[in-house]
PDB file of C-alpha atoms in Angstrom:
ATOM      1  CA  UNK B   1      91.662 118.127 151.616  1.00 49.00           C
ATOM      2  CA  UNK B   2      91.302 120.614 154.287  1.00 50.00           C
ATOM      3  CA  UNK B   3      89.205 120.414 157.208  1.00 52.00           C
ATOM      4  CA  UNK B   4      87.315 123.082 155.648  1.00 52.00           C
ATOM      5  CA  UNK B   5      86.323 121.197 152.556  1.00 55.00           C
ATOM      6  CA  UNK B   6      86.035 118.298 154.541  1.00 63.00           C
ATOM      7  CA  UNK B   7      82.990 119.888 156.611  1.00 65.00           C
ATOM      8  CA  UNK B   8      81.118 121.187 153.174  1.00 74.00           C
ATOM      9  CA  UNK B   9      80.935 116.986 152.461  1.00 81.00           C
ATOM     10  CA  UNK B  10      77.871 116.496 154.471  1.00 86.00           C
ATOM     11  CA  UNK B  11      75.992 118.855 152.751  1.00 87.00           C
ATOM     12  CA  UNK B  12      76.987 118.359 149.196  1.00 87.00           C
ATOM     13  CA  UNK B  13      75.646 114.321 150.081  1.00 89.00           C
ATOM     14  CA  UNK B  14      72.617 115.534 150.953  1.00 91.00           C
ATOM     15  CA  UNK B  15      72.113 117.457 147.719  1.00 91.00           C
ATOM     16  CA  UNK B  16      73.310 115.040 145.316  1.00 91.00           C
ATOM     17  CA  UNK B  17      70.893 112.452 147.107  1.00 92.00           C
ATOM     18  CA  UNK B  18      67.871 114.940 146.945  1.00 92.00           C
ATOM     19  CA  UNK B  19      68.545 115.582 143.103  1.00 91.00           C
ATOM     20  CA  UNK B  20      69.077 111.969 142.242  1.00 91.00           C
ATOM     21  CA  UNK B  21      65.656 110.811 144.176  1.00 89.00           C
ATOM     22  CA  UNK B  22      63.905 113.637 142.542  1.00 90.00           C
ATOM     23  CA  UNK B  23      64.931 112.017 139.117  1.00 85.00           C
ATOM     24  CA  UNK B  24      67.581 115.598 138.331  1.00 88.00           C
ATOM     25  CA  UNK B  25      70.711 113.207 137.349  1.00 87.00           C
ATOM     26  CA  UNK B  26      71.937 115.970 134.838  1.00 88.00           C
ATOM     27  CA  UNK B  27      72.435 118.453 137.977  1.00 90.00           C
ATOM     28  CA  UNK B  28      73.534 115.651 140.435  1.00 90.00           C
ATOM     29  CA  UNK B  29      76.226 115.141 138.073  1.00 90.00           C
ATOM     30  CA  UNK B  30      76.724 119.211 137.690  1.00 90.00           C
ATOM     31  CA  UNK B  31      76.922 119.430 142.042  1.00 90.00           C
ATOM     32  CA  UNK B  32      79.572 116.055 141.605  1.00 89.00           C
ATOM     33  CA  UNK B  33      81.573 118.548 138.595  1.00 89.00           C
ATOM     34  CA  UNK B  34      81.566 121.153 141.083  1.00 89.00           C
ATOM     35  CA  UNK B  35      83.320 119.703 144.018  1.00 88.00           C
ATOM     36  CA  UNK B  36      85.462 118.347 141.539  1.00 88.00           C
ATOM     37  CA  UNK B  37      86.852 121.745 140.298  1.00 89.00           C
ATOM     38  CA  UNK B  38      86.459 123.239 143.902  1.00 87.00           C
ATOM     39  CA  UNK B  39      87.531 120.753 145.960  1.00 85.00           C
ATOM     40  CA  UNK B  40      89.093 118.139 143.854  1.00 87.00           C
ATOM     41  CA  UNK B  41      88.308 114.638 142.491  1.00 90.00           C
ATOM     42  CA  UNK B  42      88.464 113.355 146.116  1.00 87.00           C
ATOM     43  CA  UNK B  43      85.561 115.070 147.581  1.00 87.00           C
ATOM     44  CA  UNK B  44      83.642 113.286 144.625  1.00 89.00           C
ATOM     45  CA  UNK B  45      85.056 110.014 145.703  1.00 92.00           C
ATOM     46  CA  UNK B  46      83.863 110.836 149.536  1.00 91.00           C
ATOM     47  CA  UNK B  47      80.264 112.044 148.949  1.00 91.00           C
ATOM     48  CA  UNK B  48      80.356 108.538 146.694  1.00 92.00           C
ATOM     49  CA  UNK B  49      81.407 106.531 149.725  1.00 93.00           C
ATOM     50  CA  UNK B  50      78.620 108.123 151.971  1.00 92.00           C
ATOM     51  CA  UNK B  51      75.821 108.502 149.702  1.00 93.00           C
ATOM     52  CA  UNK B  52      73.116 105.639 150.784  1.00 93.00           C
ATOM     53  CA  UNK B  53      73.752 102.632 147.619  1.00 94.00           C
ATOM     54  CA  UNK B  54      70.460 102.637 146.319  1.00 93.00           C
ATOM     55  CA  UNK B  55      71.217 106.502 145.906  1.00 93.00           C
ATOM     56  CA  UNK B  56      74.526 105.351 144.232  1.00 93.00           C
ATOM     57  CA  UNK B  57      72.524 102.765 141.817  1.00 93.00           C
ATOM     58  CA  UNK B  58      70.178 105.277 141.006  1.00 90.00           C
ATOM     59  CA  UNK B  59      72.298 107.824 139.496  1.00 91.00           C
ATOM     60  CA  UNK B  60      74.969 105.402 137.983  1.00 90.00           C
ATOM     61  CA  UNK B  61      72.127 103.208 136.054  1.00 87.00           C
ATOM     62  CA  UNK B  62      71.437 106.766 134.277  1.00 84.00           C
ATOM     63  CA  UNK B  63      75.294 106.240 132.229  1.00 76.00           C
ATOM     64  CA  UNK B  64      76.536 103.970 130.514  1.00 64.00           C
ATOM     65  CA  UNK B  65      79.913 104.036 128.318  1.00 58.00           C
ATOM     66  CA  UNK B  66      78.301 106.073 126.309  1.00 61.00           C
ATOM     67  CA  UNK B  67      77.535 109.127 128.369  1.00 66.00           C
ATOM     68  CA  UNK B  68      80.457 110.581 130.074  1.00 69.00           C
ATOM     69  CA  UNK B  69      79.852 110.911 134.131  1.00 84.00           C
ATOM     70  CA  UNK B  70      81.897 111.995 136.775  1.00 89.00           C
ATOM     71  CA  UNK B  71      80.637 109.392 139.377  1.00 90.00           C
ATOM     72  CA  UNK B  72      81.187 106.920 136.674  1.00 90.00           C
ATOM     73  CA  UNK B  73      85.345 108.047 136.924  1.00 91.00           C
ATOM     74  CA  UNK B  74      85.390 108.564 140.422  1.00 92.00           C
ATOM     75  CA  UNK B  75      82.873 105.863 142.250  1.00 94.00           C
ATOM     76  CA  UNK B  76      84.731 103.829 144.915  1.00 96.00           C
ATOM     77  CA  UNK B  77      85.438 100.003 144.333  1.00 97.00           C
ATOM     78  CA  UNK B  78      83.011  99.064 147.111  1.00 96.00           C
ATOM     79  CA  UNK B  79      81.052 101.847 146.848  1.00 96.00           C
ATOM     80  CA  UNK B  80      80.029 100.318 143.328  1.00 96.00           C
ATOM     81  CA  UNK B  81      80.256  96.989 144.334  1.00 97.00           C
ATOM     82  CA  UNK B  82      77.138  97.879 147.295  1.00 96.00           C
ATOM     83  CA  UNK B  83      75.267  99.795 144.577  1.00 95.00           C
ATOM     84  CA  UNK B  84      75.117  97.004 142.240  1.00 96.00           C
ATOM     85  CA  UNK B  85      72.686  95.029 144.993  1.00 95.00           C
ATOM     86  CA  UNK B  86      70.098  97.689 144.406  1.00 95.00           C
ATOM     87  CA  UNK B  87      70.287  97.923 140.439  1.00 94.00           C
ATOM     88  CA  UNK B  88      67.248  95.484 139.693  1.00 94.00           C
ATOM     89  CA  UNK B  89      65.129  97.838 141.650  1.00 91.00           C
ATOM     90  CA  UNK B  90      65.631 100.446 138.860  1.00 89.00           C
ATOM     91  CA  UNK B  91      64.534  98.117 136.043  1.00 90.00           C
ATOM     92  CA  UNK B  92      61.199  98.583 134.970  1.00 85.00           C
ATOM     93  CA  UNK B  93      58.049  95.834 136.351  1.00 80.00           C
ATOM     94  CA  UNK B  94      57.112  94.389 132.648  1.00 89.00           C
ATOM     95  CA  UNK B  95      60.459  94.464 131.547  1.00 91.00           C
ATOM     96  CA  UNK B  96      62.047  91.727 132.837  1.00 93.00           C
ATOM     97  CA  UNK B  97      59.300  89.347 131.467  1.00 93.00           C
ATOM     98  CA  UNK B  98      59.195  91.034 128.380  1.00 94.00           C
ATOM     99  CA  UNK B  99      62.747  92.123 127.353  1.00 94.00           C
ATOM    100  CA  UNK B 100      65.059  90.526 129.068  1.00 95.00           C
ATOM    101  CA  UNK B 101      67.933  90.501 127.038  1.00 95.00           C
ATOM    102  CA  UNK B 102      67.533  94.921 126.522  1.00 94.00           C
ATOM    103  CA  UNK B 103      68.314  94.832 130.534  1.00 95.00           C
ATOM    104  CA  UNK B 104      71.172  92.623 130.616  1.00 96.00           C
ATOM    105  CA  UNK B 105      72.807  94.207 127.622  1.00 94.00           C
ATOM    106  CA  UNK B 106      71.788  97.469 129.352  1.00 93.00           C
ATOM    107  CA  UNK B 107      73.444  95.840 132.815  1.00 95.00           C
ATOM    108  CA  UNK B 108      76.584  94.880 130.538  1.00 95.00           C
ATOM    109  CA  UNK B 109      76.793  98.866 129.565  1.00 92.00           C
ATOM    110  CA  UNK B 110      76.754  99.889 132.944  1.00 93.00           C
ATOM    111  CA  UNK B 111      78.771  97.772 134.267  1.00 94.00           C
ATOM    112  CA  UNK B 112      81.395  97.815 131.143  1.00 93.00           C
ATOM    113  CA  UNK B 113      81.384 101.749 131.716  1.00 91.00           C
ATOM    114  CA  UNK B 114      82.631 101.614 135.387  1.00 93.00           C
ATOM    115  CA  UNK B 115      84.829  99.286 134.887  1.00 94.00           C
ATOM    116  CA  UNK B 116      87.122 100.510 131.254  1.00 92.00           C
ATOM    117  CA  UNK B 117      86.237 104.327 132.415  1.00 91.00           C
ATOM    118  CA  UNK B 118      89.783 104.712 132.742  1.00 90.00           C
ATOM    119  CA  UNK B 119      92.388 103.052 131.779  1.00 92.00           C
ATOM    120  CA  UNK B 120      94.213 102.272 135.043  1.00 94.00           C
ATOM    121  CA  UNK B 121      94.583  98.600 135.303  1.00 94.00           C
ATOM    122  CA  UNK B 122      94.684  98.397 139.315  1.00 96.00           C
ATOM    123  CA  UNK B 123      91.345 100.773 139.541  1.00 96.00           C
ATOM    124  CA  UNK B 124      89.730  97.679 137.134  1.00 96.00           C
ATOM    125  CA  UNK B 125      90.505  95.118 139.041  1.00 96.00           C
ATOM    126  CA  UNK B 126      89.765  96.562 142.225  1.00 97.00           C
ATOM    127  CA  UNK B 127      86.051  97.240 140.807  1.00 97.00           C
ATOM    128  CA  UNK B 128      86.023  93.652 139.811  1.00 98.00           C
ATOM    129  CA  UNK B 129      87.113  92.427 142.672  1.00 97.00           C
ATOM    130  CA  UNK B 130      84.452  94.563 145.004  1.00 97.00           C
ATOM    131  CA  UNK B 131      82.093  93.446 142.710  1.00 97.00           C
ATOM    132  CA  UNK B 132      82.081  89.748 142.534  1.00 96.00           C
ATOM    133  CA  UNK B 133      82.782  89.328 145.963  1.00 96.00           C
ATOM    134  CA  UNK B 134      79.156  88.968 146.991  1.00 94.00           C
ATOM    135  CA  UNK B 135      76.155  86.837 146.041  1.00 94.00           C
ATOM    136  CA  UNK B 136      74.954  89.578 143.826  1.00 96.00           C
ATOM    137  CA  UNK B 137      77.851  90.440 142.249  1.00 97.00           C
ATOM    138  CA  UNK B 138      78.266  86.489 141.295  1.00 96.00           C
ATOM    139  CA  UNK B 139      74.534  87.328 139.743  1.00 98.00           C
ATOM    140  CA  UNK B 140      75.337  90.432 137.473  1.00 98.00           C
ATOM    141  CA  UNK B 141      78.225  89.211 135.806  1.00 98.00           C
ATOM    142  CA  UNK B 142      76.064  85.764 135.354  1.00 97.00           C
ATOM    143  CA  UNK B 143      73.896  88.164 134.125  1.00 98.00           C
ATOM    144  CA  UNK B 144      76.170  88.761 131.372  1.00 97.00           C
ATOM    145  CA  UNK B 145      77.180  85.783 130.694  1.00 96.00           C
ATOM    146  CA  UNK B 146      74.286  84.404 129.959  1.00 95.00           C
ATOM    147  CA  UNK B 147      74.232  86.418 126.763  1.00 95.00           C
ATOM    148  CA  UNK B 148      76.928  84.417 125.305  1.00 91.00           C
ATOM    149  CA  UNK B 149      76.853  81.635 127.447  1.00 88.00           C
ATOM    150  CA  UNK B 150      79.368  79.444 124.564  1.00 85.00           C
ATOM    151  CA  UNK B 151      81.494  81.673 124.319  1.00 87.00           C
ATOM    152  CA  UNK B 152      81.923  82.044 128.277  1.00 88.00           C
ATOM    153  CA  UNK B 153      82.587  78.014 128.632  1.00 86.00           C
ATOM    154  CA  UNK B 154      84.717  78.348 125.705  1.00 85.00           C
ATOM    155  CA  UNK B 155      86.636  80.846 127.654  1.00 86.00           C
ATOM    156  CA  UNK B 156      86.216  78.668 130.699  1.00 85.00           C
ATOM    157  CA  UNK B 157      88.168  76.107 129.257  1.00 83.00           C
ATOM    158  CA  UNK B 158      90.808  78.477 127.768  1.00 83.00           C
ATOM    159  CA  UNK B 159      91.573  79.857 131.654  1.00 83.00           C
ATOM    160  CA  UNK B 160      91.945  76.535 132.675  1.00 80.00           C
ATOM    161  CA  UNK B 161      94.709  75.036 130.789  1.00 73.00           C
ATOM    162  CA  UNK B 162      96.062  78.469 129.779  1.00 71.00           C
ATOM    163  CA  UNK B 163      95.634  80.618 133.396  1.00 66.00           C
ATOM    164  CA  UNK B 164      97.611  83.940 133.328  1.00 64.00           C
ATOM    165  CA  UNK B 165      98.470  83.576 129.672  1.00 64.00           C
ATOM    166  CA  UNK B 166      94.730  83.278 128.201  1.00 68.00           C
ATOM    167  CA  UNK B 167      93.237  86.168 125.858  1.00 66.00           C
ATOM    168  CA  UNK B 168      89.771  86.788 124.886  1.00 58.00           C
ATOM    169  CA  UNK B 169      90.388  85.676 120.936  1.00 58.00           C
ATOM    170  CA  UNK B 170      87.544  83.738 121.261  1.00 50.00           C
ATOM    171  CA  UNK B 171      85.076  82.741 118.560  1.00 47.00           C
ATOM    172  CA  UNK B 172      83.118  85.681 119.659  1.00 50.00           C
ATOM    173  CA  UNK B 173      83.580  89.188 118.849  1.00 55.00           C
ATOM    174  CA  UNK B 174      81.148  90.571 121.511  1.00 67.00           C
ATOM    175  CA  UNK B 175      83.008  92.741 124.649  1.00 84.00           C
ATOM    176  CA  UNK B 176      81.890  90.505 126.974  1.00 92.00           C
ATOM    177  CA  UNK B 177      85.147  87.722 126.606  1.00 90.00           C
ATOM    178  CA  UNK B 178      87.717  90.698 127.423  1.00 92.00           C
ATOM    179  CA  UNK B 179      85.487  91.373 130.329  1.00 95.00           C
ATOM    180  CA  UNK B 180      85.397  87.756 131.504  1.00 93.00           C
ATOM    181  CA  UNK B 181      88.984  87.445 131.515  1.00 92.00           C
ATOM    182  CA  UNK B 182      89.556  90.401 133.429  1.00 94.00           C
ATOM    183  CA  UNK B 183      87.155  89.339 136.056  1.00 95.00           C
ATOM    184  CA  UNK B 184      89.356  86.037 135.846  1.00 92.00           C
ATOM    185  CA  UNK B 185      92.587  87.642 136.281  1.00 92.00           C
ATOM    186  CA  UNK B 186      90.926  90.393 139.021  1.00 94.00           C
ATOM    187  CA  UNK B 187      89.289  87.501 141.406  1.00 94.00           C
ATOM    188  CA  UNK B 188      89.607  84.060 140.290  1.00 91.00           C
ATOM    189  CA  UNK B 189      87.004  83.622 143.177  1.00 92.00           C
ATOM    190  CA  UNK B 190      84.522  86.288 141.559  1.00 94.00           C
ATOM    191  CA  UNK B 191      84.918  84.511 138.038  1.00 94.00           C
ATOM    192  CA  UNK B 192      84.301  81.076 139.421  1.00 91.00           C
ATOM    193  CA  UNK B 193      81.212  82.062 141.306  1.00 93.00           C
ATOM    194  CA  UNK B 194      79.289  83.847 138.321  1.00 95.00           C
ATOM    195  CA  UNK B 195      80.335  80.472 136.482  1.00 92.00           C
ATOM    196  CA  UNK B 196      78.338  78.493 139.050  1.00 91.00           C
ATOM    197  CA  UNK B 197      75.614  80.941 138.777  1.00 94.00           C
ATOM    198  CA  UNK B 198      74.862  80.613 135.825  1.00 93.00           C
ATOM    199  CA  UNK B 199      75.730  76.591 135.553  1.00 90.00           C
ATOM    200  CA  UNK B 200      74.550  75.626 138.498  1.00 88.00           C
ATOM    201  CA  UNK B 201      75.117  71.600 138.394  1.00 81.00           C
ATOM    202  CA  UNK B 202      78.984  72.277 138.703  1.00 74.00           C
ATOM    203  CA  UNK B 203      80.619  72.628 142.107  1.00 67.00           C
ATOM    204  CA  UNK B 204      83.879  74.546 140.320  1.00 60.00           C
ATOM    205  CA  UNK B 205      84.886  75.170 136.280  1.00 57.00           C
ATOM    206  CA  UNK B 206      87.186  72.310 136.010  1.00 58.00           C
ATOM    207  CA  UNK B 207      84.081  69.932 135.370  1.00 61.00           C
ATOM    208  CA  UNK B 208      82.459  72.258 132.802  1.00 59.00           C
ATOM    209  CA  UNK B 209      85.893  71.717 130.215  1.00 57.00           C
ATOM    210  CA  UNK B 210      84.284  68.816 128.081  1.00 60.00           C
ATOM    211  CA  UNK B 211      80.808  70.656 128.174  1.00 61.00           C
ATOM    212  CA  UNK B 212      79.349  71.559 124.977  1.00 62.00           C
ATOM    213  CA  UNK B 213      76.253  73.374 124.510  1.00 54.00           C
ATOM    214  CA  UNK B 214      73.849  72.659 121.818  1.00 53.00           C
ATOM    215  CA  UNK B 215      73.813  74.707 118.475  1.00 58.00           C
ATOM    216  CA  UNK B 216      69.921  75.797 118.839  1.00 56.00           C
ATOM    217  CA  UNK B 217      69.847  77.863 121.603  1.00 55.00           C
ATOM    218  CA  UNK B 218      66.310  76.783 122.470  1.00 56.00           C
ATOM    219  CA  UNK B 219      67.405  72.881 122.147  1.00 55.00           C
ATOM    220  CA  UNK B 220      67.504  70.953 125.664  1.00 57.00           C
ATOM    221  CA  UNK B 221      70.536  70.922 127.295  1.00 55.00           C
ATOM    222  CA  UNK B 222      72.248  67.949 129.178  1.00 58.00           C
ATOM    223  CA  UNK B 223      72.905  70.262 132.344  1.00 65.00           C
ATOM    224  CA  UNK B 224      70.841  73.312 133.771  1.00 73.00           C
ATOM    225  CA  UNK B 225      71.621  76.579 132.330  1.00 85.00           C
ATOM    226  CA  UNK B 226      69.595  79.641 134.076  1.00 92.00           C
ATOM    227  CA  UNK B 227      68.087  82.011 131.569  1.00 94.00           C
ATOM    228  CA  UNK B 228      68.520  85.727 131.362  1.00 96.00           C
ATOM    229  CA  UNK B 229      65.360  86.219 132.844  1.00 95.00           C
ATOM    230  CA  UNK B 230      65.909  84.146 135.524  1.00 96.00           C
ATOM    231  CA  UNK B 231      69.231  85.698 136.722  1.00 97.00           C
ATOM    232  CA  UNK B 232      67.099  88.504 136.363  1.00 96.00           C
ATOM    233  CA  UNK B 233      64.329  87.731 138.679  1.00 95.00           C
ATOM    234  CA  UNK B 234      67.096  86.343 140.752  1.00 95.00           C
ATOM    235  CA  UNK B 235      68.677  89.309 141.319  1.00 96.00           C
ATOM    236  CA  UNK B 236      65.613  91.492 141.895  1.00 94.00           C
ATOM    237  CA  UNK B 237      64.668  88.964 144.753  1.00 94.00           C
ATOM    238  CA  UNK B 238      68.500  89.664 146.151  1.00 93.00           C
ATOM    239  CA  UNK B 239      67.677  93.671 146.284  1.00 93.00           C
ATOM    240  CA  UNK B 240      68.241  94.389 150.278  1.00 90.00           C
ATOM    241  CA  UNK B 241      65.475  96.297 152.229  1.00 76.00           C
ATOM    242  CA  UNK B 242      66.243  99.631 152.533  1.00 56.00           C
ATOM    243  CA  UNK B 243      66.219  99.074 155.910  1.00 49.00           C
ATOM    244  CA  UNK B 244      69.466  96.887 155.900  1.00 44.00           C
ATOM    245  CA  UNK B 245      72.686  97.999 154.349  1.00 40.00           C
ATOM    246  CA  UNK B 246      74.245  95.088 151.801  1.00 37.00           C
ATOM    247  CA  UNK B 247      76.659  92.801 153.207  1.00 37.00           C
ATOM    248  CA  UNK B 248      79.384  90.531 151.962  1.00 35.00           C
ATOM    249  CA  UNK B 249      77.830  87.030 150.835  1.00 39.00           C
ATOM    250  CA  UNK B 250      78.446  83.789 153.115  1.00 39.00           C
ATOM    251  CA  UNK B 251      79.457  81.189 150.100  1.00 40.00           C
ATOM    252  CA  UNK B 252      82.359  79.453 150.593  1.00 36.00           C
ATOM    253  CA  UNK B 253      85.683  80.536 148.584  1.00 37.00           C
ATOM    254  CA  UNK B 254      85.379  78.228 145.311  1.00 40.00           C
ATOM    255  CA  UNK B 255      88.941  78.871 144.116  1.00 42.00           C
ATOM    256  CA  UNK B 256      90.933  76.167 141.633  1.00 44.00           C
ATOM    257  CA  UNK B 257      93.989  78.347 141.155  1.00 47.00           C
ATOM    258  CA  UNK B 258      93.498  78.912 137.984  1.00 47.00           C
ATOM    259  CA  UNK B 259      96.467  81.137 138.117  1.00 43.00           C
ATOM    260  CA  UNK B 260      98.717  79.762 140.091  1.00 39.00           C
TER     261      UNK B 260
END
């Protein structure tokens, strides 16, 4: 990219930020198609880096897989990853009390449309790994989880005696398995940490093998479980000031190699 191109970057971040907070996502994404053809998909990568990440939330909660989105292609791994701390503060007051399962299935479509956008395998992993490396990352894919939380300590188990050879034929048929396992395979730290986010009496998945959940969802469970709507009031309290950029979470690796 010339040095050129490279000076027009300022000022194409300061657009795409002004149409985004002023609620114009259709021509954000028009200014990011732009640079694209003009300058190539690297100046869309750059403004992505720079742009402020509750900017960055803001637009990408507006797509999911199915709307097409050229910040959805091109968003950097930790670009993403930063955004993701500020995606509860796009979710609407009453609806985490009163829907919480349309959020986290609409969290699982954003977050399922970054990740299989393309279909380069190192891209994937790199976005998983960005984004369970912090506390709130460990939150959102919880998040998820908890949708089908049998099926995730089903899969659980399956990593464990299986590692690097495991699938997601599971009894399930939902997405989220092949997304679990590639978060297993991408950070074995990341998977391990949504586990214990949404399991919270375990220290690491080895103890939740022999762990079966009750058939009636609303039965009482032998071991705490959070709810959807807890992870989701969870994560809203996790949303940084403005005032403070996101950081990298202080937990302690909780690795098993599970794939070594």
């Amino acid at each position: 990219m010339s040095d050129e191109n490279k000076a027009n970057l300022p000022a194409l971040t300061k657009q795409v930020s002004e149409l985004v907070l002023a609620g114009s996502l259709e021509h954000a994404e028009e200014a990011f198609s732009h640079a694209a053809d003009e300058h190539g998909d690297y100046a869309v990568a750059e403004v992505l880096s720079t742009l402020p990440p509750q900017v960055t939330a803001l637009h990408l909660s507006g797509f999911d897989g199915a709307k097409t989105s050229v910040a959805t292609l091109l968003v950097p791994p930790k670009a993403w990853a930063d955004s993701l701390a500020y995606i509860a503060a796009t979710w609407p007051d009453n609806m985490i009390e009163d829907d919480p399962e349309r959020i986290a299935e609409n969290l699982f479509n954003h977050v399922h449309g970054i990740v299989y956008a393309t279909d380069d395998e190192e891209r994937r992993h790199e976005l998983l790994q960005e984004a369970s490396a912090t506390d709130h990352g460990a939150t959102v894919f919880a998040i998820l989880w908890s949708l089908a939380p049998r099926e995730i300590l089903e899969l659980a188990g399956e990593i464990l005696s299986k590692g690097r050879y495991v699938t997601a034929q599971t009894s399930g048929d939902s997405d989220i398995a092949p997304l679990a396992v590639d978060l297993a395979k991408a950070s074995e730290d990341g998977w391990e940490r949504s586990l214990l986010e949404l399991f919270p009496d375990f220290r690491h998945s080895a103890e939740m093998a022999d762990v079966e959940l009750p058939d009636d969802p609303d039965e009482e469970s032998d071991f705490m479980q959070r709810s959807t709507r807890e992870l989701l009031y969870r994560l809203r309290k996790q949303v940084p000031s403005v005032r403070s950029m996101p950081r990298r979470g202080t937990r302690r690796s909780m690795g098993t190699d599970i794939f070594s």
